[in-house]
């Protein structure tokens, strides 16, 4: 174990061409956090996620995983760091030519030496965790949007990653399913020691499970608040309180 | 001055006054302009542009509203007010909204609450021709390194394949093989038959002048097997399969499926591009052979039925003309064209943006690039084979 922060974002600036999405982001995600990235639609949450998980090189700044500079190391090292991540994309990003079971099984086949039957059992369990038991042989095209998301989460969890990055898990889910997903996230953190980075607008989730957060502002293109969302709602920046109370304040 | 809906040419004049909008700017002195909006302001009729009272605004400092006579309104009215507010803002005129109904005030406030994201708006001013040509040229040369890079990735991927380390599903390869092979037979048959027919007709017509009609067999056999079979098959496959590859990979790009591969450390080139390249490089040569035979069959038919050449004669002449090297040239061309089409399709698919629109562009561009690459490699190979004396 080293004492470097689990994930550290330093001076991160992201842009598409000339159009700066977010600039000068600095924050730390600690082990065991349920870290919420929040902000209005289109403020750059997904873009930030893409920089975190190595899909898009930031214009400036970098991300440290356990003290290792992700954007500064060799590609092989990046692959090794990426191995610690499980990612759920906004729309699920399921591979459309594979069944749900095959989708979840692929990472297991690639990176474990498990026998096919074990893999089958693990896959069924993961699908059941997200409430999709029995959908093993379905193709992604045969699922609703919310189901695709949950299947995407099952795939992200397939290898029991150290860090789980989830893009808008509960938008498009009914309240009870969303609640179940929150419970699942808490459970993953408590029982598997997973650090969770979750992008969400869902107030109930933010206040219910978030232990730490960053708020990305659309207008100033930078972060305006960090810390526990429960505290942010009473003592944070006015814009954040506004957001967290649906504009009541 | 009262402007009235009835003055607008296409408004029916038999409707009562409440059925139409009325706009009446009343100068109240002290720079105050009261705008009386009355009647019906709905989108099912011809509503005025805010610009029509622009002349009234010149000596105005404050604008207020009187909507006591307003009988109905919808978004049409809101849009009019919004445009009017812009005009007022430009002239520094302050607006008193008290005279507007509550609902309108709230809706306008909500529309104004989120400021327009200036940077996000794209300028679509048209550039002049020289600029466009220059930009396209620059874009083309910027694209070249990317094309080479992709070629390099594919080469590495083939290297992994040879060392048995490439990861893809054999079932994918089979699926692609079936897709480009058996399923393409019908269209390849039709086109090759027609091309064989054309070749035979053209040739026979000329050869008759010197009484050497029997050489139709040579012309059709060598032409189809060596050149035309591969070329036609390549072009058909570019339109049929190259476009499909680009659309498939492009859609995967849109759905973030490719990103999902990358984050797992699985090379999307191994998993997606390799089986497609292999399928085409294996199947297009076979299709080329097949196209050659169908073309010769058409030549035979034309010769026997129309130019009175004996079937056996034609057959022996064909056998005499065809040497192994012609087959090898045809097969190697087929393989190269297949590779080119797969490369173009996969390249454009992987370069695809994140919208449905860009999938369409990727498919179009895949066909264009594929045919361009086929043409270039056809010329190069013709020169090379000529030099080698094959
Ligand atoms: N590929 C792209 N090219 C240019 N602009 C993009 C691209 N992807 C996203 N954007 C812009 O970046 C901003 C942030 O997008 P995103 O990170 O997806 O937002 P969100 O916070 O809703 O996830 C948006 O304004 C969007 O228009
Ligand atoms: Mg997003």
XYZ file of C-alpha atoms and ligand atoms in Angstrom:
667
model
C 0.000 0.000 0.000
C 1.233 3.485 -0.614
C -0.086 6.671 0.826
C -0.786 8.423 -2.466
C -4.443 9.222 -3.012
C -6.470 6.553 -4.756
C -7.337 8.798 -7.678
C -6.120 12.334 -8.035
C -7.140 14.740 -10.751
C -4.670 17.554 -11.206
C -5.084 20.702 -13.323
C -7.244 18.833 -15.768
C -8.480 20.816 -18.757
C -10.528 19.234 -21.511
C -11.530 20.714 -24.825
C -12.950 19.749 -28.182
C -10.849 21.802 -30.567
C -11.178 25.387 -29.431
C -14.216 24.720 -27.290
C -13.083 24.266 -23.687
C -15.499 21.999 -21.851
C -13.987 22.119 -18.353
C -10.776 23.702 -17.107
C -8.491 23.444 -14.077
C -10.139 20.540 -12.311
C -8.408 19.479 -9.100
C -9.853 16.897 -6.788
C -9.131 13.635 -5.029
C -11.133 10.434 -4.844
C -10.323 8.365 -1.769
C -10.551 4.642 -1.440
C -14.043 3.588 -0.502
C -15.622 6.811 -1.674
C -18.843 6.915 -3.535
C -17.759 9.892 -5.514
C -20.450 11.802 -7.337
C -19.690 13.863 -10.421
C -22.611 16.195 -10.879
C -23.568 19.120 -13.026
C -26.131 20.191 -15.586
C -26.701 18.457 -18.887
C -23.796 18.897 -21.249
C -21.457 20.391 -18.667
C -18.798 17.833 -19.503
C -19.320 14.961 -17.086
C -18.979 12.291 -19.733
C -15.999 14.133 -21.190
C -14.361 14.114 -17.762
C -15.075 10.424 -17.488
C -13.425 9.784 -20.850
C -10.290 11.530 -19.590
C -10.378 9.501 -16.365
C -10.628 6.146 -18.088
C -8.097 6.817 -20.801
C -10.295 7.328 -23.822
C -9.543 10.963 -24.411
C -6.282 12.717 -23.705
C -6.897 15.902 -21.730
C -5.670 19.166 -23.196
C -3.736 19.839 -20.014
C -3.198 18.187 -16.647
C -3.435 14.528 -15.766
C -4.941 11.819 -13.610
C -3.001 9.885 -10.983
C -3.996 6.380 -9.951
C -2.281 5.523 -6.687
C 0.364 8.110 -7.488
C 0.976 6.898 -11.045
C 0.508 9.496 -13.734
C -1.918 7.852 -16.150
C -1.296 10.175 -19.083
C 2.446 10.230 -18.467
C 3.221 6.514 -18.608
C 3.780 4.091 -21.460
C 0.769 2.483 -23.172
C 1.446 -0.900 -21.539
C 1.374 0.740 -18.135
C -1.851 2.461 -19.079
C -3.332 -0.917 -19.952
C -2.348 -2.212 -16.535
C -3.949 0.763 -14.803
C -7.068 0.425 -16.912
C -7.363 -3.173 -15.789
C -8.355 -1.826 -12.379
C -11.342 0.003 -13.788
C -14.820 -1.192 -14.578
C -16.823 1.159 -16.717
C -20.482 1.523 -17.420
C -21.187 3.799 -20.346
C -24.142 6.126 -20.509
C -26.093 4.005 -22.973
C -24.801 0.655 -21.775
C -22.478 0.217 -24.790
C -23.294 -3.456 -24.970
C -21.762 -5.263 -27.917
C -24.713 -5.725 -30.151
C -23.642 -8.981 -31.762
C -23.286 -10.772 -28.419
C -25.943 -11.920 -25.990
C -26.052 -10.428 -22.507
C -24.318 -13.483 -21.120
C -21.575 -13.273 -23.745
C -21.214 -9.549 -23.083
C -20.588 -10.110 -19.405
C -18.509 -13.201 -20.044
C -16.075 -11.623 -22.490
C -13.966 -9.756 -19.909
C -13.916 -12.874 -17.766
C -12.765 -15.001 -20.692
C -10.081 -12.494 -21.557
C -8.604 -11.958 -18.141
C -9.304 -15.026 -16.067
C -8.500 -18.680 -16.499
C -11.884 -19.747 -15.207
C -13.605 -22.762 -16.664
C -16.504 -21.922 -18.951
C -19.015 -23.230 -16.421
C -17.670 -21.008 -13.635
C -17.861 -18.106 -15.996
C -21.453 -19.017 -16.760
C -22.294 -19.015 -13.063
C -20.573 -15.716 -12.437
C -22.357 -14.183 -15.388
C -25.734 -15.334 -14.108
C -24.977 -13.957 -10.690
C -23.920 -10.574 -12.024
C -27.000 -10.340 -14.156
C -29.150 -11.251 -11.177
C -27.445 -8.553 -9.109
C -28.650 -5.937 -11.526
C -32.094 -7.481 -11.710
C -31.683 -9.146 -15.080
C -31.774 -12.768 -14.048
C -33.052 -14.880 -16.883
C -32.062 -12.502 -19.633
C -28.809 -14.293 -20.406
C -29.677 -15.231 -23.954
C -31.203 -11.909 -24.927
C -29.491 -9.655 -27.428
C -29.077 -5.973 -26.510
C -31.498 -4.943 -29.251
C -34.204 -6.872 -27.412
C -33.892 -4.821 -24.222
C -35.246 -1.486 -23.052
C -32.874 1.412 -22.400
C -32.923 0.931 -18.643
C -32.235 -2.764 -18.990
C -29.292 -2.081 -21.286
C -27.833 0.222 -18.660
C -28.140 -2.383 -15.980
C -26.622 -5.031 -18.223
C -23.787 -2.577 -18.911
C -23.298 -2.296 -15.163
C -23.180 -6.062 -14.858
C -20.443 -6.144 -17.483
C -18.558 -3.337 -15.753
C -18.646 -5.361 -12.529
C -17.640 -8.571 -14.238
C -14.039 -8.569 -13.044
C -14.841 -7.067 -9.627
C -12.855 -3.968 -10.466
C -11.094 -1.904 -7.915
C -12.756 1.229 -9.229
C -16.176 1.299 -10.823
C -16.991 4.248 -13.048
C -20.661 4.637 -13.838
C -22.164 7.171 -16.224
C -25.737 8.126 -15.341
C -26.922 4.799 -14.005
C -30.358 5.805 -12.896
C -31.597 8.200 -15.547
C -34.333 6.390 -17.380
C -34.924 3.912 -14.588
C -38.095 3.720 -12.567
C -37.732 4.911 -8.954
C -37.707 1.462 -7.423
C -35.117 0.095 -9.825
C -33.041 3.223 -9.295
C -33.252 2.631 -5.560
C -32.157 -0.975 -5.992
C -29.203 0.197 -8.015
C -28.198 2.601 -5.248
C -28.396 -0.227 -2.738
C -26.272 -2.335 -5.050
C -23.649 0.398 -5.274
C -23.504 0.717 -1.497
C -23.233 -3.019 -1.208
C -20.380 -3.186 -3.729
C -18.512 -0.569 -1.792
C -19.072 -2.195 1.581
C -18.546 -5.796 0.655
C -16.093 -5.641 -2.230
C -14.264 -2.500 -1.194
C -14.945 -0.990 -4.591
C -14.367 2.690 -5.049
C -17.234 4.127 -7.028
C -17.188 7.142 -9.296
C -20.713 7.851 -10.360
C -22.036 10.480 -12.706
C -25.589 11.253 -11.834
C -28.278 13.904 -11.671
C -30.527 11.822 -9.501
C -30.940 13.891 -6.332
C -32.077 10.941 -4.292
C -28.910 9.063 -5.272
C -26.611 12.026 -4.795
C -27.857 12.729 -1.305
C -28.550 9.116 -0.450
C -25.260 7.420 -1.272
C -22.704 10.072 -2.226
C -19.845 10.469 0.227
C -17.860 12.942 -1.797
C -18.523 14.966 -4.894
C -17.471 17.514 -7.443
C -19.818 19.926 -9.145
C -19.018 20.980 -12.712
C -20.500 24.299 -13.728
C -21.747 24.827 -17.262
C -21.292 28.573 -17.363
C -17.844 29.065 -15.849
C -16.588 25.764 -17.328
C -14.933 24.687 -14.128
C -15.656 23.008 -10.803
C -17.304 25.113 -8.149
C -17.702 22.732 -5.247
C -16.272 19.580 -3.746
C -17.060 17.583 -0.645
C -19.883 15.572 0.797
C -23.106 16.410 -1.054
C -25.063 16.321 2.199
C -22.934 19.183 3.413
C -22.973 20.908 0.055
C -26.722 21.124 0.219
C -26.584 23.204 3.397
C -23.326 25.062 3.130
C -21.989 24.731 -0.395
C -21.788 27.249 -3.183
C -25.142 28.848 -3.917
C -25.275 27.374 -7.425
C -24.743 23.884 -6.017
C -27.423 24.346 -3.384
C -29.680 25.579 -6.125
C -28.971 22.428 -8.134
C -29.398 20.089 -5.185
C -32.734 21.583 -4.180
C -34.092 21.684 -7.717
C -33.970 25.461 -7.730
C -36.069 25.868 -4.568
C -33.309 27.857 -2.959
C -51.584 53.702 -36.116
C -53.356 50.421 -35.684
C -51.978 47.408 -37.434
C -54.581 44.823 -37.973
C -54.575 41.185 -38.926
C -57.226 41.904 -41.527
C -54.722 43.963 -43.460
C -52.578 40.908 -44.063
C -53.320 39.677 -47.543
C -54.061 36.072 -46.749
C -56.267 36.629 -43.743
C -59.891 36.033 -44.446
C -61.845 39.252 -44.105
C -65.127 37.625 -43.077
C -63.841 36.547 -39.673
C -64.778 38.667 -36.701
C -62.229 40.922 -35.094
C -61.698 38.608 -32.105
C -60.431 35.978 -34.530
C -57.396 38.077 -35.452
C -54.465 39.721 -33.856
C -54.365 43.469 -33.463
C -51.289 45.446 -32.637
C -51.517 49.057 -31.639
C -48.445 50.995 -30.513
C -49.545 54.054 -28.508
C -46.925 56.694 -27.665
C -47.821 57.957 -24.179
C -45.236 60.770 -24.022
C -42.079 60.808 -21.875
C -40.567 58.132 -24.120
C -43.129 55.572 -22.987
C -44.638 53.374 -25.643
C -47.641 51.275 -24.748
C -48.140 48.318 -27.003
C -51.691 47.124 -27.119
C -51.946 43.516 -28.171
C -55.481 42.345 -28.688
C -57.454 39.564 -30.318
C -56.113 36.157 -31.088
C -52.345 35.558 -31.241
C -52.125 31.960 -32.261
C -49.892 30.075 -34.640
C -52.738 28.977 -36.881
C -52.748 32.389 -38.456
C -50.259 34.721 -40.020
C -48.598 36.498 -37.094
C -46.625 39.715 -37.537
C -42.881 40.058 -37.286
C -41.614 42.126 -34.378
C -39.753 44.210 -36.921
C -42.958 45.813 -38.149
C -43.080 48.237 -35.243
C -39.391 48.975 -35.356
C -39.972 52.521 -36.529
C -42.096 53.212 -33.445
C -39.224 52.161 -31.203
C -36.921 54.941 -32.331
C -37.978 57.541 -29.796
C -38.894 55.084 -27.106
C -37.209 54.644 -23.751
C -39.698 52.361 -22.057
C -42.075 49.777 -23.422
C -45.214 48.626 -21.651
C -48.041 46.350 -22.633
C -51.802 46.433 -22.616
C -53.293 42.995 -23.078
C -56.760 43.599 -21.719
C -58.250 42.750 -25.095
C -56.092 39.683 -25.697
C -58.465 36.784 -26.274
C -56.084 33.879 -26.984
C -52.343 33.277 -27.316
C -49.854 30.489 -27.748
C -46.170 30.075 -28.545
C -46.664 32.287 -31.567
C -47.179 35.229 -29.242
C -44.263 34.220 -27.036
C -41.951 34.060 -30.010
C -43.108 37.478 -31.137
C -42.438 38.932 -27.687
C -39.043 37.303 -27.474
C -38.003 38.778 -30.813
C -39.366 42.129 -29.701
C -37.340 41.983 -26.474
C -34.204 41.431 -28.519
C -34.964 44.522 -30.582
C -35.534 46.505 -27.385
C -32.335 45.235 -25.821
C -30.403 46.405 -28.867
C -31.860 49.872 -28.461
C -31.516 50.009 -24.693
C -35.249 50.195 -24.214
C -36.442 48.992 -20.829
C -39.407 46.699 -20.727
C -42.269 46.770 -18.243
C -43.885 43.381 -18.258
C -46.683 44.179 -15.793
C -49.207 44.383 -18.571
C -48.556 40.824 -19.708
C -50.531 37.865 -18.365
C -48.783 35.873 -15.624
C -48.350 32.716 -17.670
C -46.551 34.592 -20.403
C -44.214 36.270 -17.927
C -43.272 32.947 -16.360
C -42.672 31.200 -19.648
C -40.517 34.014 -20.912
C -38.517 33.961 -17.684
C -37.914 30.233 -18.019
C -36.817 30.597 -21.609
C -34.368 33.289 -20.559
C -33.105 31.508 -17.444
C -30.485 29.393 -19.197
C -28.257 31.679 -21.175
C -27.409 30.648 -24.671
C -24.113 28.781 -24.881
C -22.281 31.042 -27.268
C -19.254 28.874 -27.866
C -21.389 25.900 -28.782
C -23.028 27.702 -31.675
C -21.298 26.908 -34.915
C -20.784 29.558 -37.508
C -22.040 28.310 -40.825
C -21.105 31.304 -42.875
C -20.291 30.141 -46.372
C -16.669 30.401 -47.320
C -15.548 31.195 -50.811
C -14.551 28.521 -53.277
C -10.792 28.933 -52.874
C -11.095 28.615 -49.126
C -13.186 25.460 -49.473
C -10.765 23.847 -51.914
C -7.847 24.740 -49.659
C -9.576 23.390 -46.565
C -10.452 20.154 -48.341
C -6.854 19.734 -49.491
C -5.497 20.324 -46.014
C -8.051 17.904 -44.584
C -6.993 15.274 -47.117
C -3.322 15.512 -46.206
C -4.137 15.571 -42.500
C -6.033 12.334 -43.117
C -3.066 10.567 -44.713
C -1.106 9.877 -41.496
C -4.273 8.514 -39.940
C -4.729 6.130 -42.843
C -1.137 4.944 -42.516
C -1.514 4.590 -38.777
C -4.556 2.389 -39.246
C -2.682 0.339 -41.821
C 0.082 -0.129 -39.259
C -2.381 -1.270 -36.632
C -3.828 -3.815 -39.020
C -0.342 -5.078 -39.827
C 0.429 -5.509 -36.130
C -2.849 -7.275 -35.722
C -1.960 -9.695 -38.525
C 1.335 -10.257 -36.751
C -0.546 -11.228 -33.608
C -2.732 -13.500 -35.698
C 0.307 -15.332 -37.070
C 1.659 -15.790 -33.563
C -1.745 -17.057 -32.500
C -2.284 -14.159 -30.144
C -5.002 -12.213 -31.916
C -8.321 -12.380 -30.151
C -11.503 -12.642 -32.127
C -14.353 -15.031 -32.342
C -14.194 -17.570 -35.140
C -17.962 -17.399 -35.393
C -17.590 -13.750 -36.408
C -15.213 -14.758 -39.174
C -17.632 -17.415 -40.404
C -20.472 -14.985 -40.350
C -18.525 -12.465 -42.400
C -17.409 -15.154 -44.828
C -20.956 -16.220 -45.384
C -22.018 -12.629 -45.774
C -19.439 -11.772 -48.459
C -19.342 -15.186 -50.116
C -22.577 -17.055 -50.733
C -24.790 -14.055 -50.233
C -22.946 -12.058 -52.864
C -23.205 -14.798 -55.511
C -26.390 -13.584 -57.145
C -25.281 -10.035 -57.795
C -21.808 -11.181 -58.893
C -23.386 -13.675 -61.300
C -25.653 -11.107 -62.877
C -22.974 -8.464 -63.326
C -20.290 -10.860 -64.609
C -22.699 -12.426 -67.062
C -23.598 -9.035 -68.477
C -19.986 -7.892 -68.616
C -18.996 -11.140 -70.378
C -21.781 -10.522 -72.845
C -20.603 -7.000 -73.547
C -16.993 -8.097 -73.960
C -17.963 -10.822 -76.426
C -20.159 -8.526 -78.488
C -17.596 -5.734 -78.634
C -14.786 -8.120 -79.487
C -16.712 -10.135 -82.065
C -17.771 -7.031 -83.903
C -14.167 -5.904 -84.318
C -12.649 -9.342 -84.921
C -15.178 -10.084 -87.671
C -13.570 -7.351 -89.762
C -10.411 -9.442 -89.991
C -12.191 -12.770 -89.973
C -10.731 -13.816 -86.662
C -13.897 -14.284 -84.693
C -12.623 -17.356 -82.933
C -10.362 -15.090 -80.879
C -13.428 -13.889 -78.993
C -12.719 -16.864 -76.781
C -9.226 -15.589 -75.977
C -10.447 -12.078 -75.377
C -13.253 -13.076 -73.042
C -11.259 -15.718 -71.190
C -8.169 -13.652 -70.542
C -10.115 -10.442 -70.006
C -12.509 -11.924 -67.491
C -10.065 -14.088 -65.568
C -7.221 -11.602 -65.464
C -8.810 -8.194 -65.130
C -12.507 -7.667 -65.375
C -13.637 -10.415 -63.024
C -11.553 -9.035 -60.178
C -12.413 -5.427 -60.968
C -16.161 -5.973 -61.147
C -16.160 -8.143 -58.040
C -14.091 -5.551 -56.187
C -16.487 -2.767 -57.093
C -19.552 -4.826 -56.222
C -18.046 -5.772 -52.871
C -17.078 -2.153 -52.207
C -20.686 -1.087 -52.634
C -22.155 -4.054 -50.866
C -19.794 -5.054 -48.098
C -17.452 -2.079 -47.686
C -20.415 0.159 -46.949
C -21.831 -2.443 -44.579
C -18.531 -2.672 -42.679
C -18.386 1.089 -42.271
C -21.994 1.228 -41.090
C -21.497 -1.627 -38.623
C -18.336 -0.247 -37.079
C -19.715 3.288 -37.218
C -22.792 2.251 -35.275
C -20.579 0.522 -32.754
C -18.647 3.756 -32.447
C -21.886 5.654 -31.811
C -22.954 3.165 -29.144
C -19.570 3.426 -27.417
C -19.048 -0.285 -28.099
C -15.579 0.390 -29.491
C -14.729 2.422 -26.399
C -15.849 -0.492 -24.283
C -13.327 -2.712 -26.078
C -10.543 -0.190 -25.586
C -11.161 0.238 -21.880
C -10.989 -3.507 -21.440
C -7.654 -3.537 -23.219
C -9.056 -5.646 -26.044
C -7.888 -4.368 -29.390
C -10.925 -3.437 -31.476
C -8.721 -3.979 -34.520
C -8.176 -7.617 -33.567
C -11.739 -8.200 -32.605
C -13.553 -6.350 -35.359
C -11.245 -5.422 -38.209
C -9.222 -8.616 -38.494
C -12.124 -11.004 -39.176
C -13.491 -8.605 -41.763
C -10.146 -8.226 -43.509
C -9.628 -11.980 -43.511
C -13.109 -12.692 -44.791
C -12.710 -10.359 -47.747
C -9.168 -11.373 -48.589
C -10.248 -15.004 -48.669
C -13.587 -14.657 -50.368
C -13.021 -12.011 -53.013
C -10.473 -14.171 -54.916
C -12.967 -17.014 -54.967
C -15.684 -14.700 -56.168
C -13.258 -13.448 -58.815
C -12.745 -16.970 -60.124
C -16.440 -17.517 -60.153
C -17.021 -14.226 -61.958
C -14.479 -15.306 -64.586
C -16.355 -18.536 -65.272
C -19.719 -16.825 -65.494
C -18.232 -14.271 -67.882
C -16.796 -16.999 -70.107
C -20.154 -18.718 -70.095
C -21.748 -15.530 -71.375
C -19.041 -15.274 -74.047
C -19.744 -18.824 -75.131
C -23.445 -18.138 -75.370
C -22.964 -15.044 -77.514
C -20.436 -16.749 -79.786
C -22.514 -19.849 -80.381
C -25.889 -18.199 -80.678
C -24.991 -15.096 -82.624
C -21.612 -15.414 -84.271
C -21.876 -19.039 -85.381
C -18.833 -20.362 -83.586
C -18.966 -24.014 -82.635
C -19.248 -24.822 -78.978
C -16.317 -27.259 -79.076
C -14.189 -24.797 -81.032
C -14.837 -22.095 -78.465
C -14.034 -24.507 -75.666
C -10.662 -25.602 -77.033
C -9.709 -22.045 -77.912
C -10.495 -21.001 -74.353
C -8.379 -23.798 -72.929
C -5.538 -22.818 -75.231
C -5.710 -19.189 -74.184
C -5.912 -19.668 -70.448
C -2.608 -20.198 -68.758
C -2.042 -20.683 -65.065
C -0.482 -17.233 -64.766
C -3.755 -15.588 -65.750
C -5.498 -17.326 -62.890
C -2.770 -16.326 -60.474
C -2.916 -12.709 -61.593
C -6.698 -12.694 -61.244
C -6.589 -14.317 -57.820
C -3.935 -11.974 -56.489
C -5.858 -8.970 -57.775
C -9.015 -10.267 -56.135
C -7.197 -10.676 -52.854
C -5.716 -7.180 -53.000
C -9.039 -5.576 -53.958
C -10.745 -7.462 -51.155
C -8.145 -6.181 -48.719
C -8.562 -2.633 -50.020
C -12.337 -2.714 -49.652
C -12.134 -4.135 -46.139
C -9.486 -1.574 -45.216
C -11.541 1.323 -46.542
C -14.726 0.091 -44.871
C -13.106 -0.524 -41.493
C -11.095 2.710 -41.618
C -14.164 4.839 -42.261
C -16.137 2.911 -39.694
C -13.521 3.399 -36.992
C -13.186 7.089 -37.880
C -16.924 7.564 -37.578
C -18.191 10.314 -35.278
C -20.809 9.889 -32.608
C -24.024 10.588 -34.476
C -26.361 8.717 -36.761
C -25.511 11.210 -39.470
C -21.839 10.375 -39.373
C -22.662 6.692 -39.859
C -24.186 7.611 -43.200
C -21.136 9.660 -44.090
C -18.868 6.788 -43.094
C -20.726 4.373 -45.375
C -20.579 6.745 -48.331
C -16.958 7.528 -47.758
C -16.126 3.824 -47.437
C -17.464 3.136 -50.924
C -15.664 6.104 -52.450
C -12.390 5.270 -50.715
C -12.746 1.597 -51.584
C -13.251 2.236 -55.294
C -10.445 4.791 -55.312
C -8.054 2.334 -53.684
C -9.113 -0.420 -56.102
C -8.426 1.826 -59.061
C -5.038 2.885 -57.762
C -3.935 -0.644 -56.926
C -5.300 -1.943 -60.266
C -3.095 0.503 -62.152
C -0.068 -0.272 -60.041
C -0.523 -4.021 -60.371
C -1.052 -3.842 -64.117
C 2.230 -1.987 -64.476
C 4.046 -4.362 -62.131
C 2.769 -7.520 -63.847
C 3.652 -6.043 -67.231
C 7.193 -5.333 -66.079
C 7.505 -8.816 -64.664
C 6.255 -10.207 -67.933
C 3.432 -12.135 -66.324
N -17.132 14.596 -29.871
C -17.450 15.851 -29.523
N -17.059 16.904 -30.279
C -17.356 18.166 -29.916
N -18.051 18.502 -28.824
C -18.477 17.507 -28.027
C -18.210 16.137 -28.337
N -18.750 15.366 -27.357
C -19.341 16.224 -26.493
N -19.181 17.506 -26.889
C -19.643 18.703 -26.186
O -19.075 18.694 -24.908
C -19.994 19.130 -23.946
C -20.048 18.149 -22.811
O -20.535 16.920 -23.257
P -20.684 15.698 -22.270
O -19.402 15.489 -21.567
O -21.225 14.549 -23.028
O -21.787 16.240 -21.253
P -22.515 15.535 -20.016
O -22.098 16.325 -18.844
O -23.991 15.681 -20.248
O -22.102 14.111 -19.971
C -21.307 19.340 -24.659
O -21.484 20.717 -24.824
C -21.128 18.675 -25.985
O -21.775 19.407 -26.975
Mg -23.088 12.394 -20.246
